[in-house]
PDB file of C-alpha atoms in Angstrom:
ATOM      1  CA  MET A 590       8.113  -9.634  -2.316  1.00  0.00           C
ATOM      2  CA  ASP A 591      10.549 -11.533  -4.459  1.00  0.00           C
ATOM      3  CA  ASP A 592      13.164 -13.772  -2.868  1.00  0.00           C
ATOM      4  CA  LYS A 593      16.072 -11.345  -2.738  1.00  0.00           C
ATOM      5  CA  LYS A 594      19.226 -12.446  -1.001  1.00  0.00           C
ATOM      6  CA  LEU A 595      21.836 -10.263   0.671  1.00  0.00           C
ATOM      7  CA  TYR A 596      25.260 -10.576  -0.920  1.00  0.00           C
ATOM      8  CA  THR A 597      28.492  -9.208   0.511  1.00  0.00           C
ATOM      9  CA  LEU A 598      31.298  -8.271  -1.838  1.00  0.00           C
ATOM     10  CA  LEU A 599      34.833  -8.034  -0.492  1.00  0.00           C
ATOM     11  CA  VAL A 600      36.926  -5.914  -2.823  1.00  0.00           C
ATOM     12  CA  TYR A 601      40.641  -5.260  -2.404  1.00  0.00           C
ATOM     13  CA  SER A 602      42.353  -2.409  -4.205  1.00  0.00           C
ATOM     14  CA  GLU A 603      45.291  -0.108  -4.114  1.00  0.00           C
ATOM     15  CA  ASN A 604      44.548   3.120  -2.233  1.00  0.00           C
ATOM     16  CA  ILE A 605      44.001   5.267  -5.337  1.00  0.00           C
ATOM     17  CA  ALA A 606      41.808   8.391  -5.532  1.00  0.00           C
ATOM     18  CA  GLY A 607      38.647   7.712  -7.529  1.00  0.00           C
ATOM     19  CA  ILE A 608      38.551   3.919  -7.161  1.00  0.00           C
ATOM     20  CA  LEU A 609      35.491   4.064  -4.880  1.00  0.00           C
ATOM     21  CA  ASN A 610      33.632   5.989  -7.574  1.00  0.00           C
ATOM     22  CA  GLN A 611      34.617   3.373 -10.176  1.00  0.00           C
ATOM     23  CA  ILE A 612      33.385   0.550  -7.949  1.00  0.00           C
ATOM     24  CA  THR A 613      30.053   2.160  -7.089  1.00  0.00           C
ATOM     25  CA  ALA A 614      29.519   3.071 -10.771  1.00  0.00           C
ATOM     26  CA  VAL A 615      29.365  -0.657 -11.594  1.00  0.00           C
ATOM     27  CA  PHE A 616      26.362  -0.998  -9.259  1.00  0.00           C
ATOM     28  CA  THR A 617      24.759   2.155 -10.663  1.00  0.00           C
ATOM     29  CA  ARG A 618      25.060   0.980 -14.267  1.00  0.00           C
ATOM     30  CA  ARG A 619      23.366  -2.298 -13.356  1.00  0.00           C
ATOM     31  CA  GLN A 620      20.726  -0.466 -11.275  1.00  0.00           C
ATOM     32  CA  VAL A 621      21.601  -2.337  -8.072  1.00  0.00           C
ATOM     33  CA  ASN A 622      21.377  -0.378  -4.828  1.00  0.00           C
ATOM     34  CA  ILE A 623      24.187  -0.671  -2.333  1.00  0.00           C
ATOM     35  CA  GLU A 624      22.790  -1.523   1.109  1.00  0.00           C
ATOM     36  CA  SER A 625      25.975  -0.775   3.060  1.00  0.00           C
ATOM     37  CA  LEU A 626      29.555   0.177   2.307  1.00  0.00           C
ATOM     38  CA  ASN A 627      32.602   0.105   4.546  1.00  0.00           C
ATOM     39  CA  VAL A 628      36.116   1.003   3.431  1.00  0.00           C
ATOM     40  CA  SER A 629      39.288   0.589   5.456  1.00  0.00           C
ATOM     41  CA  ALA A 630      42.917  -0.426   5.239  1.00  0.00           C
ATOM     42  CA  SER A 631      43.311  -4.193   5.021  1.00  0.00           C
ATOM     43  CA  SER A 632      45.868  -6.402   6.738  1.00  0.00           C
ATOM     44  CA  ILE A 633      48.009  -6.124   3.594  1.00  0.00           C
ATOM     45  CA  PRO A 634      50.157  -2.962   3.413  1.00  0.00           C
ATOM     46  CA  GLY A 635      49.022  -0.596   0.644  1.00  0.00           C
ATOM     47  CA  VAL A 636      45.780  -2.488   0.014  1.00  0.00           C
ATOM     48  CA  HIS A 637      42.336  -1.254   1.048  1.00  0.00           C
ATOM     49  CA  LYS A 638      39.295  -3.431   1.679  1.00  0.00           C
ATOM     50  CA  TYR A 639      35.768  -2.523   0.594  1.00  0.00           C
ATOM     51  CA  THR A 640      32.905  -4.416   2.209  1.00  0.00           C
ATOM     52  CA  ILE A 641      29.791  -3.832   0.107  1.00  0.00           C
ATOM     53  CA  THR A 642      26.353  -5.357   0.646  1.00  0.00           C
ATOM     54  CA  ALA A 643      23.517  -5.460  -1.871  1.00  0.00           C
ATOM     55  CA  TRP A 644      20.189  -7.259  -2.107  1.00  0.00           C
ATOM     56  CA  HIS A 645      19.493  -9.142  -5.325  1.00  0.00           C
ATOM     57  CA  ASN A 646      17.387 -12.062  -6.508  1.00  0.00           C
ATOM     58  CA  ASP A 647      19.805 -13.121  -9.260  1.00  0.00           C
ATOM     59  CA  GLU A 648      23.178 -14.552  -8.263  1.00  0.00           C
ATOM     60  CA  GLN A 649      24.314 -14.338 -11.898  1.00  0.00           C
ATOM     61  CA  GLU A 650      23.921 -10.560 -11.756  1.00  0.00           C
ATOM     62  CA  ILE A 651      26.098 -10.420  -8.619  1.00  0.00           C
ATOM     63  CA  ILE A 652      28.707 -12.564 -10.404  1.00  0.00           C
ATOM     64  CA  LYS A 653      28.721 -10.093 -13.326  1.00  0.00           C
ATOM     65  CA  ILE A 654      29.087  -7.125 -10.959  1.00  0.00           C
ATOM     66  CA  THR A 655      31.972  -8.847  -9.150  1.00  0.00           C
ATOM     67  CA  LYS A 656      33.758  -9.605 -12.444  1.00  0.00           C
ATOM     68  CA  GLN A 657      33.278  -6.039 -13.697  1.00  0.00           C
ATOM     69  CA  ILE A 658      34.714  -4.639 -10.465  1.00  0.00           C
ATOM     70  CA  GLU A 659      37.669  -7.010 -10.662  1.00  0.00           C
ATOM     71  CA  LYS A 660      38.455  -5.746 -14.186  1.00  0.00           C
ATOM     72  CA  LYS A 661      39.185  -2.255 -12.812  1.00  0.00           C
ATOM     73  CA  ILE A 662      42.915  -1.670 -13.117  1.00  0.00           C
ATOM     74  CA  ASP A 663      43.494  -0.705  -9.472  1.00  0.00           C
ATOM     75  CA  VAL A 664      41.382  -3.563  -8.058  1.00  0.00           C
ATOM     76  CA  VAL A 665      43.510  -6.430  -6.779  1.00  0.00           C
ATOM     77  CA  LYS A 666      40.725  -8.949  -6.100  1.00  0.00           C
ATOM     78  CA  ALA A 667      36.928  -9.068  -5.732  1.00  0.00           C
ATOM     79  CA  ASN A 668      34.712 -11.883  -4.465  1.00  0.00           C
ATOM     80  CA  TYR A 669      31.094 -12.164  -3.373  1.00  0.00           C
ATOM     81  CA  TYR A 670      29.758 -14.144  -0.426  1.00  0.00           C
ATOM     82  CA  THR A 671      26.549 -15.085   1.321  1.00  0.00           C
ATOM     83  CA  ASP A 672      26.165 -14.609   5.077  1.00  0.00           C
ATOM     84  CA  GLU A 673      26.926 -18.268   5.819  1.00  0.00           C
ATOM     85  CA  GLN A 674      30.431 -17.846   4.379  1.00  0.00           C
ATOM     86  CA  LEU A 675      31.385 -14.883   6.585  1.00  0.00           C
ATOM     87  CA  PHE A 676      31.898 -13.649  10.121  1.00  0.00           C
ATOM     88  CA  ILE A 677      29.863 -10.432  10.195  1.00  0.00           C
ATOM     89  CA  ARG A 678      29.601  -7.475  12.558  1.00  0.00           C
ATOM     90  CA  GLU A 679      28.106  -3.994  12.620  1.00  0.00           C
ATOM     91  CA  VAL A 680      28.018  -1.380  15.342  1.00  0.00           C
ATOM     92  CA  GLY A 681      24.929   0.417  16.604  1.00  0.00           C
ATOM     93  CA  LEU A 682      25.209   3.636  18.612  1.00  0.00           C
ATOM     94  CA  TYR A 683      22.275   4.850  20.665  1.00  0.00           C
ATOM     95  CA  LYS A 684      22.078   8.208  22.447  1.00  0.00           C
ATOM     96  CA  LEU A 685      19.372   7.872  25.093  1.00  0.00           C
ATOM     97  CA  SER A 686      17.729  10.426  27.394  1.00  0.00           C
ATOM     98  CA  THR A 687      19.267   9.897  30.855  1.00  0.00           C
ATOM     99  CA  PRO A 688      16.143  11.067  32.765  1.00  0.00           C
ATOM    100  CA  ILE A 689      13.928   8.590  30.858  1.00  0.00           C
ATOM    101  CA  VAL A 690      16.464   5.759  31.310  1.00  0.00           C
ATOM    102  CA  LEU A 691      16.604   6.443  35.076  1.00  0.00           C
ATOM    103  CA  GLU A 692      12.781   6.409  35.309  1.00  0.00           C
ATOM    104  CA  ASN A 693      12.493   3.015  33.559  1.00  0.00           C
ATOM    105  CA  PRO A 694      14.575   0.110  34.887  1.00  0.00           C
ATOM    106  CA  GLU A 695      13.268  -1.946  31.930  1.00  0.00           C
ATOM    107  CA  ILE A 696      15.497   0.102  29.588  1.00  0.00           C
ATOM    108  CA  SER A 697      18.656  -0.935  31.455  1.00  0.00           C
ATOM    109  CA  ARG A 698      17.420  -4.533  31.400  1.00  0.00           C
ATOM    110  CA  LEU A 699      16.949  -4.348  27.611  1.00  0.00           C
ATOM    111  CA  ILE A 700      20.474  -2.990  27.186  1.00  0.00           C
ATOM    112  CA  ARG A 701      21.967  -5.807  29.286  1.00  0.00           C
ATOM    113  CA  GLN A 702      19.879  -8.493  27.556  1.00  0.00           C
ATOM    114  CA  ALA A 703      21.086  -7.256  24.167  1.00  0.00           C
ATOM    115  CA  ASP A 704      24.714  -7.489  25.345  1.00  0.00           C
ATOM    116  CA  ALA A 705      25.133  -3.761  24.672  1.00  0.00           C
ATOM    117  CA  GLN A 706      27.407  -1.536  26.711  1.00  0.00           C
ATOM    118  CA  ILE A 707      26.822   1.855  28.259  1.00  0.00           C
ATOM    119  CA  MET A 708      29.822   3.967  27.248  1.00  0.00           C
ATOM    120  CA  GLU A 709      29.027   7.313  28.860  1.00  0.00           C
ATOM    121  CA  VAL A 710      26.421   8.788  31.162  1.00  0.00           C
ATOM    122  CA  ASN A 711      25.787  12.447  31.923  1.00  0.00           C
ATOM    123  CA  PRO A 712      22.700  14.293  33.199  1.00  0.00           C
ATOM    124  CA  THR A 713      21.352  14.780  29.652  1.00  0.00           C
ATOM    125  CA  TYR A 714      22.113  11.571  27.798  1.00  0.00           C
ATOM    126  CA  CYS A 715      23.769   8.180  27.981  1.00  0.00           C
ATOM    127  CA  MET A 716      25.630   6.553  25.086  1.00  0.00           C
ATOM    128  CA  VAL A 717      25.095   2.869  24.366  1.00  0.00           C
ATOM    129  CA  ILE A 718      27.026   0.725  21.874  1.00  0.00           C
ATOM    130  CA  LEU A 719      26.143  -2.693  20.489  1.00  0.00           C
ATOM    131  CA  SER A 720      28.433  -4.766  18.286  1.00  0.00           C
ATOM    132  CA  SER A 721      26.361  -7.458  16.617  1.00  0.00           C
ATOM    133  CA  VAL A 722      24.453  -8.329  13.458  1.00  0.00           C
ATOM    134  CA  THR A 723      21.929  -6.021  11.781  1.00  0.00           C
ATOM    135  CA  GLU A 724      18.868  -7.755  13.214  1.00  0.00           C
ATOM    136  CA  ASP A 725      20.067  -7.453  16.833  1.00  0.00           C
ATOM    137  CA  ILE A 726      21.014  -3.811  16.379  1.00  0.00           C
ATOM    138  CA  THR A 727      17.694  -2.831  14.826  1.00  0.00           C
ATOM    139  CA  ASN A 728      15.721  -4.935  17.338  1.00  0.00           C
ATOM    140  CA  LEU A 729      17.327  -3.034  20.216  1.00  0.00           C
ATOM    141  CA  TYR A 730      16.544   0.263  18.486  1.00  0.00           C
ATOM    142  CA  PHE A 731      12.838  -0.614  18.072  1.00  0.00           C
ATOM    143  CA  ALA A 732      12.630  -1.855  21.678  1.00  0.00           C
ATOM    144  CA  LEU A 733      14.186   1.390  22.968  1.00  0.00           C
ATOM    145  CA  GLU A 734      11.956   3.500  20.711  1.00  0.00           C
ATOM    146  CA  LYS A 735       8.898   2.194  22.579  1.00  0.00           C
ATOM    147  CA  PHE A 736      10.152   4.058  25.658  1.00  0.00           C
ATOM    148  CA  ASP A 737      10.554   7.299  23.664  1.00  0.00           C
ATOM    149  CA  CYS A 738      14.099   7.612  25.012  1.00  0.00           C
ATOM    150  CA  VAL A 739      16.169   7.561  21.797  1.00  0.00           C
ATOM    151  CA  LEU A 740      17.686  10.960  21.060  1.00  0.00           C
ATOM    152  CA  GLN A 741      19.935   9.725  18.240  1.00  0.00           C
ATOM    153  CA  TYR A 742      20.686   6.398  16.605  1.00  0.00           C
ATOM    154  CA  THR A 743      23.093   5.246  13.926  1.00  0.00           C
ATOM    155  CA  ARG A 744      24.328   1.956  12.575  1.00  0.00           C
ATOM    156  CA  SER A 745      27.626   1.320  10.826  1.00  0.00           C
ATOM    157  CA  GLY A 746      28.135  -0.507   7.589  1.00  0.00           C
ATOM    158  CA  ARG A 747      28.953  -4.188   7.735  1.00  0.00           C
ATOM    159  CA  ILE A 748      32.453  -5.438   8.327  1.00  0.00           C
ATOM    160  CA  ALA A 749      33.198  -9.025   7.397  1.00  0.00           C
ATOM    161  CA  ILE A 750      35.912 -11.614   7.125  1.00  0.00           C
ATOM    162  CA  THR A 751      35.657 -14.978   5.445  1.00  0.00           C
ATOM    163  CA  ARG A 752      35.384 -18.217   7.380  1.00  0.00           C
ATOM    164  CA  SER A 753      38.376 -19.450   5.366  1.00  0.00           C
ATOM    165  CA  THR A 754      41.712 -19.669   7.181  1.00  0.00           C
ATOM    166  CA  VAL A 755      43.263 -17.143   4.775  1.00  0.00           C
ATOM    167  CA  GLU A 756      41.895 -14.292   2.721  1.00  0.00           C
ATOM    168  CA  GLN A 757      41.638 -15.178  -0.956  1.00  0.00           C
ATOM    169  CA  VAL A 758      43.425 -11.956  -1.786  1.00  0.00           C
ATOM    170  CA  SER A 759      46.503 -13.252   0.090  1.00  0.00           C
ATOM    171  CA  ASP A 760      46.590 -16.392  -2.069  1.00  0.00           C
ATOM    172  CA  PHE A 761      46.113 -14.247  -5.172  1.00  0.00           C
ATOM    173  CA  LEU A 762      48.963 -11.883  -4.224  1.00  0.00           C
ATOM    174  CA  ASP A 763      51.257 -14.824  -3.393  1.00  0.00           C
ATOM    175  CA  MET A 764      50.539 -16.362  -6.803  1.00  0.00           C
ATOM    176  CA  GLN A 765      51.241 -13.036  -8.546  1.00  0.00           C
ATOM    177  CA  GLU A 766      54.552 -12.684  -6.701  1.00  0.00           C
ATOM    178  CA  LYS A 767      55.596 -16.221  -7.702  1.00  0.00           C
ATOM    179  CA  ASN A 768      54.720 -15.474 -11.343  1.00  0.00           C
ATOM    180  CA  ARG A 769      56.709 -12.218 -11.173  1.00  0.00           C
ATOM    181  CA  LEU A 770      59.762 -14.045  -9.808  1.00  0.00           C
ATOM    182  CA  LYS A 771      59.597 -16.703 -12.575  1.00  0.00           C
ATOM    183  CA  ARG A 772      60.014 -14.058 -15.284  1.00  0.00           C
TER     184      ARG A 772
END
C-alpha cells in the first residue's frame, strides 16, 4: 500500500443551499474519495463549518483541492490540516444485546476500559456511547463483535478544532471587516 496520509479540511461558508454539492464536486472531479464529512453551524453567526477527511499520498493535490474549494463564491475560508494540528473526536454508538451482556461480565469490563458509557438498558438491548478517536471506536467495536452481542453500530464523522488559540477564519473575517471599513 502506498503511504497515504489522512488530511482534514475545515471549510467555512455561508449557509447557502447547494454549497455542499459544490464542495464535494471538487473532490469528485479530482477523483478523491471523502472519508468522512460533518457539517454544522460554527461559532460565527451565519457561517457553517464543514469538516471533511480524505486519504491522499500527495499533499500538493490536497492543496489544490483546498484552493479550489476556497474559490467558491459562498466559501469564506478553507484550510487543510494533519492530525497533529487538530483536536479530533468522533462518536461511536453501539446497540448491544442485553441478555448477552448480562451473561458475559467481560463485555462490561471492555466498555469501562474503553471509557465508554452505557446510556440506556432495557430487557432487549443496551446503548453504549464512546467519544474518542477512530481507532478507539473501531477497536471497541471489534472487541464487542467477538462476543456476538452487537445488534447495531454506527460511527459519526470527525469533528475537529485547530490547536491554534483562534480559528483562522476569525482572523480572516476580522481582516475583511477592517478592509471594508477603510473604504
